[in-house]
Short mmCIF file of C-alpha atoms in Angstrom, two decimals:
data_model
loop_
_atom_site.label_atom_id
_atom_site.label_comp_id
_atom_site.label_asym_id
_atom_site.label_seq_id
_atom_site.Cartn_x
_atom_site.Cartn_y
_atom_site.Cartn_z
CA GLN A 1 -125.10 144.85 280.97
CA VAL A 2 -125.83 146.23 284.41
CA GLN A 3 -123.72 144.42 286.97
CA LEU A 4 -122.75 144.68 290.62
CA VAL A 5 -119.62 142.71 291.48
CA GLN A 6 -118.89 142.20 295.17
CA SER A 7 -115.68 141.33 296.92
CA GLY A 8 -114.91 137.86 298.20
CA ALA A 9 -115.81 136.04 301.38
CA GLU A 10 -114.31 137.18 304.68
CA VAL A 11 -113.63 135.50 308.02
CA LYS A 12 -113.17 137.84 310.97
CA ARG A 13 -112.62 137.62 314.71
CA PRO A 14 -115.13 139.18 317.10
CA GLY A 15 -114.32 142.84 317.63
CA ALA A 16 -112.67 143.25 314.24
CA SER A 17 -113.96 145.25 311.26
CA VAL A 18 -114.84 144.17 307.74
CA LYS A 19 -115.04 146.23 304.55
CA VAL A 20 -117.03 144.86 301.61
CA SER A 21 -116.86 146.40 298.16
CA CYS A 22 -119.40 146.53 295.34
CA LYS A 23 -118.24 147.59 291.87
CA ALA A 24 -120.93 148.82 289.51
CA SER A 25 -120.83 148.66 285.73
CA GLY A 26 -123.16 149.10 282.79
CA TYR A 27 -124.91 152.26 283.99
CA SER A 28 -124.30 155.78 285.24
CA PHE A 29 -122.90 155.14 288.73
CA THR A 30 -123.87 158.49 290.24
CA SER A 31 -127.48 158.33 289.03
CA TYR A 32 -128.59 155.51 291.34
CA SER A 33 -128.34 155.17 295.09
CA MET A 34 -127.08 151.88 296.50
CA HIS A 35 -128.54 149.84 299.34
CA TRP A 36 -126.79 147.32 301.55
CA VAL A 37 -128.87 144.38 302.78
CA ARG A 38 -127.75 141.41 304.85
CA GLN A 39 -129.16 137.96 305.50
CA ALA A 40 -128.10 135.86 308.46
CA PRO A 41 -128.22 132.08 307.99
CA GLY A 42 -131.83 130.89 307.96
CA HIS A 43 -133.19 134.39 308.42
CA GLY A 44 -134.91 137.06 306.37
CA LEU A 45 -133.42 140.12 304.73
CA GLU A 46 -132.29 143.04 306.87
CA TRP A 47 -131.85 146.52 305.44
CA MET A 48 -128.59 148.12 306.56
CA GLY A 49 -128.57 151.46 304.82
CA ILE A 50 -128.28 153.45 301.61
CA ILE A 51 -125.69 155.70 300.01
CA ASN A 52 -126.16 158.26 297.27
CA PRO A 53 -123.01 158.02 295.14
CA ARG A 54 -123.47 161.53 293.74
CA GLY A 55 -122.96 163.36 297.01
CA GLY A 56 -122.02 160.54 299.33
CA THR A 57 -124.98 161.11 301.65
CA THR A 58 -126.03 158.12 303.69
CA SER A 59 -128.84 156.79 305.85
CA TYR A 60 -128.35 153.83 308.17
CA ALA A 61 -130.62 151.42 310.02
CA GLN A 62 -130.95 152.38 313.65
CA LYS A 63 -129.86 148.91 314.80
CA ILE A 64 -126.34 149.25 313.39
CA GLN A 65 -125.94 153.03 313.49
CA GLY A 66 -122.54 153.83 314.92
CA ARG A 67 -120.97 150.59 313.66
CA VAL A 68 -121.57 150.95 309.92
CA THR A 69 -120.00 153.30 307.40
CA MET A 70 -120.88 153.41 303.71
CA THR A 71 -118.61 155.23 301.30
CA ARG A 72 -118.08 155.46 297.57
CA ASP A 73 -115.31 156.03 295.05
CA THR A 74 -116.72 157.63 291.92
CA SER A 75 -113.46 157.15 290.02
CA THR A 76 -113.90 153.37 290.16
CA SER A 77 -117.73 153.21 290.44
CA THR A 78 -117.40 151.33 293.69
CA VAL A 79 -119.32 151.54 296.94
CA TYR A 80 -118.04 150.20 300.23
CA MET A 81 -119.69 149.01 303.43
CA GLU A 82 -117.57 148.82 306.57
CA LEU A 83 -118.93 147.22 309.73
CA SER A 84 -116.95 147.49 312.95
CA SER A 85 -116.98 145.81 316.37
CA LEU A 86 -118.09 142.58 314.74
CA ARG A 87 -120.12 140.05 316.73
CA SER A 88 -121.18 136.51 315.93
CA GLU A 89 -124.64 137.87 315.07
CA ASP A 90 -123.07 139.77 312.17
CA THR A 91 -122.36 136.48 310.40
CA ALA A 92 -124.40 136.83 307.21
CA VAL A 93 -124.42 137.23 303.46
CA TYR A 94 -124.09 140.91 302.62
CA TYR A 95 -125.66 142.21 299.41
CA CYS A 96 -125.39 145.50 297.60
CA ALA A 97 -128.46 146.40 295.54
CA ARG A 98 -129.17 149.31 293.24
CA ASP A 99 -132.06 151.60 294.10
CA HIS A 100 -134.52 152.36 291.34
CA PRO A 101 -133.98 155.81 289.84
CA SER A 102 -137.40 156.87 291.09
CA GLY A 103 -135.81 156.93 294.52
CA ASN A 104 -138.68 154.87 295.85
CA TYR A 105 -136.53 152.45 297.78
CA TYR A 106 -136.89 149.33 295.74
CA MET A 107 -133.95 147.35 294.43
CA ASP A 108 -133.84 146.35 290.81
CA VAL A 109 -130.30 144.96 290.51
CA TRP A 110 -128.49 142.90 293.14
CA GLY A 111 -124.94 141.74 293.63
CA LYS A 112 -124.30 138.04 294.23
CA GLY A 113 -123.53 138.59 297.90
CA THR A 114 -120.47 138.43 300.12
CA THR A 115 -120.33 135.94 302.97
CA VAL A 116 -118.92 137.36 306.19
CA THR A 117 -118.24 134.90 308.99
CA VAL A 118 -117.45 136.15 312.49
CA SER A 119 -115.87 133.47 314.60
CA SER A 120 -113.22 133.14 317.24
CA GLN B 1 -137.92 150.06 312.89
CA SER B 2 -139.69 146.77 313.63
CA ALA B 3 -139.68 144.12 310.92
CA LEU B 4 -142.84 143.61 308.91
CA THR B 5 -144.78 140.45 309.75
CA GLN B 6 -145.07 137.66 307.19
CA PRO B 7 -146.26 134.06 307.63
CA ALA B 8 -143.30 131.72 307.95
CA SER B 9 -144.63 129.40 305.29
CA VAL B 10 -147.42 128.91 302.78
CA SER B 11 -148.11 126.11 300.36
CA GLY B 12 -150.25 125.33 297.36
CA SER B 13 -150.67 122.83 294.56
CA PRO B 14 -149.76 123.52 290.94
CA GLY B 15 -152.38 125.64 289.26
CA GLN B 16 -153.77 127.02 292.51
CA SER B 17 -153.48 130.57 293.81
CA ILE B 18 -151.83 131.61 297.05
CA THR B 19 -151.59 134.90 298.91
CA ILE B 20 -148.78 136.02 301.21
CA SER B 21 -149.53 138.81 303.67
CA CYS B 22 -147.14 141.45 304.95
CA THR B 23 -148.33 143.40 307.98
CA GLY B 24 -146.68 146.58 309.12
CA ALA B 25 -147.74 149.72 310.91
CA SER B 26 -149.21 153.11 310.17
CA SER B 27 -145.64 154.44 310.07
CA ASP B 28 -144.56 152.24 307.18
CA VAL B 29 -146.94 150.12 305.06
CA GLY B 30 -149.92 152.23 306.08
CA SER B 31 -148.29 155.54 305.18
CA TYR B 32 -146.49 154.85 301.92
CA ASN B 33 -147.33 153.14 298.64
CA VAL B 34 -143.73 151.95 298.51
CA VAL B 35 -144.14 148.25 299.19
CA SER B 36 -142.00 145.82 297.22
CA TRP B 37 -141.81 142.04 296.96
CA TYR B 38 -138.73 139.94 296.24
CA GLN B 39 -138.39 136.30 295.26
CA GLN B 40 -135.31 134.42 296.46
CA HIS B 41 -134.31 130.92 295.43
CA PRO B 42 -131.86 129.02 297.68
CA GLY B 43 -128.33 130.33 297.47
CA LYS B 44 -129.33 133.14 295.10
CA ALA B 45 -129.75 136.88 295.40
CA PRO B 46 -133.29 138.25 295.70
CA LYS B 47 -135.18 139.26 292.57
CA LEU B 48 -137.63 142.16 292.39
CA MET B 49 -141.15 140.90 291.59
CA ILE B 50 -143.46 143.77 292.60
CA TYR B 51 -142.77 147.43 293.35
CA GLU B 52 -144.91 150.37 294.47
CA VAL B 53 -147.51 147.93 295.85
CA SER B 54 -148.77 146.51 292.57
CA LYS B 55 -146.41 147.25 289.67
CA ARG B 56 -144.50 144.49 287.90
CA PRO B 57 -141.02 144.99 286.45
CA SER B 58 -140.55 144.07 282.83
CA GLY B 59 -140.16 140.31 282.47
CA VAL B 60 -142.07 139.31 285.60
CA SER B 61 -145.04 137.04 284.92
CA ASN B 62 -148.51 138.56 285.24
CA ARG B 63 -149.30 135.62 287.53
CA PHE B 64 -147.74 137.78 290.26
CA SER B 65 -149.83 140.63 291.62
CA GLY B 66 -149.72 142.91 294.64
CA SER B 67 -152.18 144.91 296.67
CA LYS B 68 -152.47 146.83 299.92
CA SER B 69 -155.17 147.57 302.46
CA GLY B 70 -154.41 149.67 305.49
CA ASN B 71 -151.26 148.40 307.18
CA THR B 72 -151.21 145.09 305.28
CA ALA B 73 -149.82 144.39 301.84
CA SER B 74 -150.35 141.16 299.95
CA LEU B 75 -148.67 139.22 297.18
CA THR B 76 -150.83 136.84 295.16
CA ILE B 77 -149.43 134.19 292.86
CA SER B 78 -151.96 132.60 290.54
CA GLY B 79 -151.54 129.44 288.49
CA LEU B 80 -148.79 128.15 290.80
CA GLN B 81 -145.85 126.53 289.07
CA ALA B 82 -143.03 124.43 290.44
CA GLU B 83 -140.49 127.19 289.76
CA ASP B 84 -142.43 129.55 292.04
CA GLU B 85 -141.16 127.56 295.04
CA ALA B 86 -138.90 130.05 296.81
CA ASP B 87 -138.70 132.49 299.69
CA TYR B 88 -140.64 135.74 299.32
CA HIS B 89 -139.74 138.93 301.14
CA CYS B 90 -141.73 142.15 301.42
CA SER B 91 -140.30 145.58 302.15
CA SER B 92 -141.71 149.02 302.84
CA TYR B 93 -140.36 152.52 303.03
CA ALA B 94 -140.51 153.52 306.69
CA GLY B 95 -139.87 157.25 306.56
CA SER B 96 -136.71 159.25 307.33
CA SER B 97 -134.83 157.57 304.47
CA THR B 98 -135.16 154.10 305.94
CA LEU B 99 -136.53 150.78 304.75
CA VAL B 100 -137.84 147.76 306.58
CA PHE B 101 -138.17 144.14 305.42
CA GLY B 102 -140.47 141.36 306.51
CA GLY B 103 -139.17 138.12 307.96
CA GLY B 104 -139.71 136.22 304.72
CA THR B 105 -142.15 133.48 303.70
CA LYS B 106 -141.21 130.07 302.35
CA LEU B 107 -143.53 129.01 299.53
CA THR B 108 -143.82 125.28 298.93
CA VAL B 109 -145.46 123.99 295.76
CA LEU B 110 -146.91 120.62 296.67
#
């Protein structure tokens, strides 16, 4: 079945970087773009960006542009999201979510989420 | 990229209907029929309920429906059930390969 398996929880110091992985299975990895979405405690969802695994092209939210990098490894069907210069406000659950093949920016399959805590 | 505006909370009794609004701008909701709605139970990942304004994925109850007028999209849930109690999030394509979410609405079934 279609599955997105994310890496485990992380605790980071302010100023550090974190890299979260999302391994896809059950479908053709390069046929679907992947979104990253985060949710701070008690808050709504925030779109971070999208990567097309076929060519590696990306688009990022303006708010985090310059601090976020999304990459992929087609040999392992895995996408990565790296966020640098971490601040306490980056404490959140980070989700990867598959884009529908129509390319219409809606997410039909979600990972279970990775908790990232930024604390000194 | 300002967040879409949703009411913080709505409530209804079992069997009733409720509507959640999602207000954006002419640059997002008003320009694209790419509005989606997600249901999220506590501690769980979101689940797609409505896409492209009014379409339901396979397996989603027909009690859920979506619509759009101008810069405002709406999600209506009819015949409220206890299991509908959850947070609901709207999203819209915002141009230039970007997406924007609303702040989320907590639905309480009384």
